[in-house]
Amino acid sequence: MSKSVFYHAGCPVCVSAEQDLLSLVGAENVNVVHVGINKEKVQEAESLGIKSVPALVTPNGNVLHINYGASIEDLKN
Amino acid sequence: MSKSVFYHAGCPVCVSAEQDLLSLVGAENVNVVHVGINKEKVQEAESLGIKSVPALVTPNGNVLHINYGASIEDLKN
């Protein structure tokens, strides 16, 4: 199985969701991208269809928006 | 690992999220509850902290709201 990618911004909602998902899906199956620190990843996240973080992009490219931490728009600044 | 529970209402957003999650987490690790058909499960979902479906309740009781299909309030009718 190719890896999923978990995009987050370091907020408490993100950290909580990350812990849950890595536990359920398996940490070895997920790459984690911090778009709050790596601003150049914001555009990448948006191009994948991510509207808010935390979000998990599945191996087949589907976006699962999980709970609500921050909108991608807010991370552009 | 005890099972997660996936609550949904049969809408397209729910079905899509269900397919993704069962694939990622493993179908054998998830119980699926259709709150659109089983109305008596709406109160159970609400008591677990679910505000909208689809949602995944993890083995440790955390609620992951995934994308957005329908609010629990709308399912009470």
mmCIF file of C-alpha atoms in Angstrom:
data_model
loop_
_atom_site.group_PDB
_atom_site.id
_atom_site.type_symbol
_atom_site.label_atom_id
_atom_site.label_comp_id
_atom_site.label_asym_id
_atom_site.label_seq_id
_atom_site.Cartn_x
_atom_site.Cartn_y
_atom_site.Cartn_z
ATOM 1 C CA MET A 1 0.000 0.000 0.000
ATOM 2 C CA SER A 2 1.419 3.409 -0.870
ATOM 3 C CA LYS A 3 1.405 5.980 1.871
ATOM 4 C CA SER A 4 -1.241 8.434 2.907
ATOM 5 C CA VAL A 5 -0.184 12.006 3.673
ATOM 6 C CA PHE A 6 -1.418 13.824 6.769
ATOM 7 C CA TYR A 7 -1.359 17.626 6.463
ATOM 8 C CA HIS A 8 -1.576 19.619 9.648
ATOM 9 C CA ALA A 9 -0.710 22.993 11.151
ATOM 10 C CA GLY A 10 0.391 22.018 14.629
ATOM 11 C CA CYS A 11 -2.786 23.143 16.370
ATOM 12 C CA PRO A 12 -4.248 21.053 19.200
ATOM 13 C CA VAL A 13 -7.011 19.691 16.955
ATOM 14 C CA CYS A 14 -4.366 18.623 14.448
ATOM 15 C CA VAL A 15 -2.149 16.942 17.027
ATOM 16 C CA SER A 16 -5.060 15.011 18.483
ATOM 17 C CA ALA A 17 -6.238 13.840 15.060
ATOM 18 C CA GLU A 18 -2.685 12.920 14.090
ATOM 19 C CA GLN A 19 -2.247 10.702 17.118
ATOM 20 C CA ASP A 20 -5.542 8.946 16.448
ATOM 21 C CA LEU A 21 -4.900 8.415 12.755
ATOM 22 C CA LEU A 22 -1.321 7.240 13.088
ATOM 23 C CA SER A 23 -2.528 4.746 15.653
ATOM 24 C CA LEU A 24 -5.364 3.491 13.431
ATOM 25 C CA VAL A 25 -3.681 3.520 10.041
ATOM 26 C CA GLY A 26 -0.181 2.737 11.262
ATOM 27 C CA ALA A 27 2.540 5.376 11.533
ATOM 28 C CA GLU A 28 4.584 3.553 8.888
ATOM 29 C CA ASN A 29 1.788 4.118 6.371
ATOM 30 C CA VAL A 30 1.538 7.889 6.755
ATOM 31 C CA ASN A 31 3.796 10.780 5.829
ATOM 32 C CA VAL A 32 3.218 13.875 7.945
ATOM 33 C CA VAL A 33 3.488 17.404 6.543
ATOM 34 C CA HIS A 34 3.380 20.474 8.802
ATOM 35 C CA VAL A 35 2.031 23.264 6.602
ATOM 36 C CA GLY A 36 2.310 25.782 9.402
ATOM 37 C CA ILE A 37 6.097 25.500 9.390
ATOM 38 C CA ASN A 38 6.587 24.539 5.736
ATOM 39 C CA LYS A 39 4.716 27.364 4.049
ATOM 40 C CA GLU A 40 5.767 26.129 0.618
ATOM 41 C CA LYS A 41 3.576 23.115 1.249
ATOM 42 C CA VAL A 42 0.415 25.217 1.529
ATOM 43 C CA GLN A 43 0.082 25.465 -2.244
ATOM 44 C CA GLU A 44 0.730 21.738 -2.588
ATOM 45 C CA ALA A 45 -2.004 21.010 -0.066
ATOM 46 C CA GLU A 46 -4.429 23.309 -1.853
ATOM 47 C CA SER A 47 -3.679 21.727 -5.223
ATOM 48 C CA LEU A 48 -4.615 18.352 -3.755
ATOM 49 C CA GLY A 49 -8.028 19.704 -2.807
ATOM 50 C CA ILE A 50 -7.398 20.382 0.867
ATOM 51 C CA LYS A 51 -9.668 23.104 2.225
ATOM 52 C CA SER A 52 -8.761 22.850 5.905
ATOM 53 C CA VAL A 53 -6.367 21.021 8.182
ATOM 54 C CA PRO A 54 -5.986 18.497 9.600
ATOM 55 C CA ALA A 55 -6.596 16.458 6.455
ATOM 56 C CA LEU A 56 -5.536 13.043 5.262
ATOM 57 C CA VAL A 57 -4.861 12.422 1.578
ATOM 58 C CA THR A 58 -5.353 8.738 0.865
ATOM 59 C CA PRO A 59 -3.123 6.704 -1.462
ATOM 60 C CA ASN A 60 -5.762 7.019 -4.188
ATOM 61 C CA GLY A 61 -5.831 10.807 -3.863
ATOM 62 C CA ASN A 62 -9.042 11.302 -1.932
ATOM 63 C CA VAL A 63 -9.038 14.025 0.713
ATOM 64 C CA LEU A 64 -10.488 13.317 4.140
ATOM 65 C CA HIS A 65 -10.968 16.546 6.071
ATOM 66 C CA ILE A 66 -10.857 15.601 9.738
ATOM 67 C CA ASN A 67 -12.432 17.735 12.429
ATOM 68 C CA TYR A 68 -11.404 21.344 11.994
ATOM 69 C CA GLY A 69 -8.207 23.101 12.924
ATOM 70 C CA ALA A 70 -7.546 25.865 10.427
ATOM 71 C CA SER A 71 -8.558 26.792 6.920
ATOM 72 C CA ILE A 72 -5.948 26.653 4.173
ATOM 73 C CA GLU A 73 -6.775 30.279 3.386
ATOM 74 C CA ASP A 74 -5.629 31.300 6.847
ATOM 75 C CA LEU A 75 -2.319 29.509 6.372
ATOM 76 C CA LYS A 76 -1.401 31.551 3.308
ATOM 77 C CA ASN A 77 -0.520 34.583 5.379
ATOM 78 C CA MET B 1 -7.004 -3.432 19.170
ATOM 79 C CA SER B 2 -10.679 -2.884 19.914
ATOM 80 C CA LYS B 3 -12.816 -1.701 17.052
ATOM 81 C CA SER B 4 -13.557 1.789 15.834
ATOM 82 C CA VAL B 5 -17.148 2.640 14.939
ATOM 83 C CA PHE B 6 -18.010 4.474 11.740
ATOM 84 C CA TYR B 7 -21.325 6.364 11.874
ATOM 85 C CA HIS B 8 -22.853 7.416 8.595
ATOM 86 C CA ALA B 9 -26.152 8.300 6.971
ATOM 87 C CA GLY B 10 -25.801 6.694 3.582
ATOM 88 C CA CYS B 11 -25.110 9.914 1.700
ATOM 89 C CA PRO B 12 -22.495 9.998 -1.074
ATOM 90 C CA VAL B 13 -19.972 11.799 1.156
ATOM 91 C CA CYS B 14 -20.460 9.091 3.783
ATOM 92 C CA VAL B 15 -20.054 6.225 1.338
ATOM 93 C CA SER B 16 -16.891 7.683 -0.109
ATOM 94 C CA ALA B 17 -15.362 8.275 3.330
ATOM 95 C CA GLU B 18 -16.396 4.786 4.439
ATOM 96 C CA GLN B 19 -14.630 3.145 1.517
ATOM 97 C CA ASP B 20 -11.466 5.133 2.188
ATOM 98 C CA LEU B 21 -11.427 4.487 5.909
ATOM 99 C CA LEU B 22 -12.212 0.793 5.721
ATOM 100 C CA SER B 23 -9.385 0.458 3.245
ATOM 101 C CA LEU B 24 -6.926 2.364 5.440
ATOM 102 C CA VAL B 25 -7.896 1.070 8.869
ATOM 103 C CA GLY B 26 -8.967 -2.397 7.770
ATOM 104 C CA ALA B 27 -12.610 -3.415 7.463
ATOM 105 C CA GLU B 28 -12.157 -5.976 10.220
ATOM 106 C CA ASN B 29 -11.282 -3.171 12.649
ATOM 107 C CA VAL B 30 -14.393 -1.067 12.091
ATOM 108 C CA ASN B 31 -18.054 -1.506 12.949
ATOM 109 C CA VAL B 32 -20.373 0.451 10.688
ATOM 110 C CA VAL B 33 -23.583 2.075 11.937
ATOM 111 C CA HIS B 34 -26.113 3.616 9.541
ATOM 112 C CA VAL B 35 -27.901 6.298 11.571
ATOM 113 C CA GLY B 36 -30.128 7.194 8.643
ATOM 114 C CA ILE B 37 -31.807 3.793 8.784
ATOM 115 C CA ASN B 38 -31.331 3.047 12.493
ATOM 116 C CA LYS B 39 -32.848 6.154 14.008
ATOM 117 C CA GLU B 40 -32.412 4.793 17.517
ATOM 118 C CA LYS B 41 -28.679 5.119 16.957
ATOM 119 C CA VAL B 42 -28.885 8.900 16.509
ATOM 120 C CA GLN B 43 -29.023 9.492 20.248
ATOM 121 C CA GLU B 44 -26.142 7.059 20.781
ATOM 122 C CA ALA B 45 -24.066 8.942 18.226
ATOM 123 C CA GLU B 46 -24.879 12.271 19.832
ATOM 124 C CA SER B 47 -23.971 10.971 23.284
ATOM 125 C CA LEU B 48 -20.547 10.004 21.960
ATOM 126 C CA GLY B 49 -19.967 13.602 20.863
ATOM 127 C CA ILE B 50 -20.783 13.222 17.185
ATOM 128 C CA LYS B 51 -21.939 16.501 15.631
ATOM 129 C CA SER B 52 -22.101 15.399 12.006
ATOM 130 C CA VAL B 53 -21.664 12.315 9.874
ATOM 131 C CA PRO B 54 -19.634 10.661 8.574
ATOM 132 C CA ALA B 55 -17.666 10.295 11.799
ATOM 133 C CA LEU B 56 -15.285 7.712 13.172
ATOM 134 C CA VAL B 57 -15.186 6.974 16.888
ATOM 135 C CA THR B 58 -11.769 5.577 17.750
ATOM 136 C CA PRO B 59 -11.204 2.717 20.229
ATOM 137 C CA ASN B 60 -10.210 5.281 22.866
ATOM 138 C CA GLY B 61 -13.426 7.252 22.382
ATOM 139 C CA ASN B 62 -12.183 10.181 20.331
ATOM 140 C CA VAL B 63 -14.470 11.427 17.578
ATOM 141 C CA LEU B 64 -13.042 12.165 14.150
ATOM 142 C CA HIS B 65 -15.534 14.119 12.058
ATOM 143 C CA ILE B 66 -14.679 13.369 8.445
ATOM 144 C CA ASN B 67 -15.649 15.691 5.607
ATOM 145 C CA TYR B 68 -19.293 16.643 5.931
ATOM 146 C CA GLY B 69 -22.405 14.733 4.982
ATOM 147 C CA ALA B 70 -25.182 15.675 7.379
ATOM 148 C CA SER B 71 -25.565 17.170 10.810
ATOM 149 C CA ILE B 72 -26.827 14.987 13.628
ATOM 150 C CA GLU B 73 -29.556 17.560 14.236
ATOM 151 C CA ASP B 74 -30.940 16.917 10.756
ATOM 152 C CA LEU B 75 -31.069 13.190 11.404
ATOM 153 C CA LYS B 76 -33.375 13.564 14.397
ATOM 154 C CA ASN B 77 -36.377 14.231 12.219
#
